[in-house]
PDB file of C-alpha atoms in Angstrom:
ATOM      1  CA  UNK A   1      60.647-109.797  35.873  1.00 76.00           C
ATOM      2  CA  UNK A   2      62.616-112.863  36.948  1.00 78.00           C
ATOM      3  CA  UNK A   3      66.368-112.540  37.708  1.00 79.00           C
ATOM      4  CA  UNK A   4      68.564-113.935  35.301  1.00 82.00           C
ATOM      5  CA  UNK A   5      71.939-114.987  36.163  1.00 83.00           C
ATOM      6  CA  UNK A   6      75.272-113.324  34.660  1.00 81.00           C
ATOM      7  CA  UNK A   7      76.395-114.877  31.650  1.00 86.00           C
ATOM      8  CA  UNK A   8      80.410-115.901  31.813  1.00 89.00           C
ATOM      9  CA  UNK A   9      82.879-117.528  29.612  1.00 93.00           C
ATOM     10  CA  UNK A  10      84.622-119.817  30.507  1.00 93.00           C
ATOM     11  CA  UNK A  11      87.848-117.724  29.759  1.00 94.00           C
ATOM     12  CA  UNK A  12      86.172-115.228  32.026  1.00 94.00           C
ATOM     13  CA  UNK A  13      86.589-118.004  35.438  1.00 94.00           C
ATOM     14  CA  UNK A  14      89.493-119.307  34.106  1.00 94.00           C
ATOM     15  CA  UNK A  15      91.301-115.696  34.679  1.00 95.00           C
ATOM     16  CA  UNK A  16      89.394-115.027  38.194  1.00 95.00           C
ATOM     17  CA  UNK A  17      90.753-118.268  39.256  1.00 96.00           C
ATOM     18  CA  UNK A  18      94.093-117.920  38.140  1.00 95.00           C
ATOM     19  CA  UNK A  19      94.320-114.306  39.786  1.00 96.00           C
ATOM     20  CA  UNK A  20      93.586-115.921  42.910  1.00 95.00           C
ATOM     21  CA  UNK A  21      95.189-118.997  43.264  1.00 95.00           C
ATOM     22  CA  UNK A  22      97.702-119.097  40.644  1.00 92.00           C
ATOM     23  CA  UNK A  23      97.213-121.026  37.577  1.00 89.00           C
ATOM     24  CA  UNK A  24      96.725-124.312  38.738  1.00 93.00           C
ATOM     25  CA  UNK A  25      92.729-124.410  38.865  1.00 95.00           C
ATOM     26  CA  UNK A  26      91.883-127.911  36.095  1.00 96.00           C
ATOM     27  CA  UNK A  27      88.854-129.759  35.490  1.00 97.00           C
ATOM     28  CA  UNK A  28      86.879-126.177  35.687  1.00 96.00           C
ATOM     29  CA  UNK A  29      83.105-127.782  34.988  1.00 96.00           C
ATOM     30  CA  UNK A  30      80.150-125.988  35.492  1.00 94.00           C
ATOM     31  CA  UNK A  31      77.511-127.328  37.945  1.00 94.00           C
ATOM     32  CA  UNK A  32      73.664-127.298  37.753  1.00 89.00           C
ATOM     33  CA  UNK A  33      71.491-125.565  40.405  1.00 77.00           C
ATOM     34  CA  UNK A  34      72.739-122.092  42.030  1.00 75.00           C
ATOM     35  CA  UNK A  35      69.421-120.123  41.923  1.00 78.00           C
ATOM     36  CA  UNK A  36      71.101-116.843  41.863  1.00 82.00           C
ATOM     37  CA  UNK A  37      74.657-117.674  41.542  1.00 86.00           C
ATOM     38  CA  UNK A  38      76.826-119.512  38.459  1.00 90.00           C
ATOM     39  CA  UNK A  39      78.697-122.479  39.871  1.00 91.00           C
ATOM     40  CA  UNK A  40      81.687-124.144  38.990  1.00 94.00           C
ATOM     41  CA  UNK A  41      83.503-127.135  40.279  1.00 96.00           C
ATOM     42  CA  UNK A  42      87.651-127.499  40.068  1.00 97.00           C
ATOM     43  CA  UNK A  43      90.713-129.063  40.880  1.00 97.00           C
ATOM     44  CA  UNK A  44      93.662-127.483  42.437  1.00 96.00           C
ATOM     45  CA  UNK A  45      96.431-129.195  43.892  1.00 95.00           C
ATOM     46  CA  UNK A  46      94.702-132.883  43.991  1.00 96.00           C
ATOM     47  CA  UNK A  47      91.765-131.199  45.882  1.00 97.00           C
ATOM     48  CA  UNK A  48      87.994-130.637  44.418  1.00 98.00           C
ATOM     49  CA  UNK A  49      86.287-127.287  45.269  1.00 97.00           C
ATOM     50  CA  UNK A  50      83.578-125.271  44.450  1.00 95.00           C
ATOM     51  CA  UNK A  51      83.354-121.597  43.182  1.00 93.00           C
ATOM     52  CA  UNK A  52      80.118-119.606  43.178  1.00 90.00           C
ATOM     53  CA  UNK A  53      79.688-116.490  40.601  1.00 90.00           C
ATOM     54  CA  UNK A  54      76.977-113.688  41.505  1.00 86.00           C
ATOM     55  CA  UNK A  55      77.028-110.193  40.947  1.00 86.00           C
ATOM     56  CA  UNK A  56      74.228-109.717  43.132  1.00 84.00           C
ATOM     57  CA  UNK A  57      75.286-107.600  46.297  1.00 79.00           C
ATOM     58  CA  UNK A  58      74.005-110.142  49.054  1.00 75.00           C
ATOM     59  CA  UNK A  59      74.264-113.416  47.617  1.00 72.00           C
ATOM     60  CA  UNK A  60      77.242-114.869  49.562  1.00 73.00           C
ATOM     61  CA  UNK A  61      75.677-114.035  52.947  1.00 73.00           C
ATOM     62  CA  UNK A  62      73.443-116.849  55.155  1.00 65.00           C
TER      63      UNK A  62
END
């Protein structure tokens, strides 16, 4: 069985990203590609980042 990625609202990142930076995360936009993780793309304080969603246990580590 193939793994299939975590589904999440996008009320669901908006909340994680608040709790951790504050609420000034805009332009939250998902992003293609991420074979085992959901990613996002944002702005926060005139600054573009990326945010990567996984609930797998190892899938942050290179």
């Amino acid at each position: 069985m193939a793994y299939e990625k975590p589904e999440l609202t996008m009320s669901e990142i908006e909340k994680v990203l608040w709790n951790h930076l504050g609420q000034g995360a805009a332009e939250i936009t998902p992003l293609s590609g991420g074979n085992i993780s959901n990613v996002f793309s944002f702005i926060l304080e005139g600054k573009d980042y990326v945010v990567k969603f996984s609930d797998l246990e190892r899938a942050y580590e290179t």
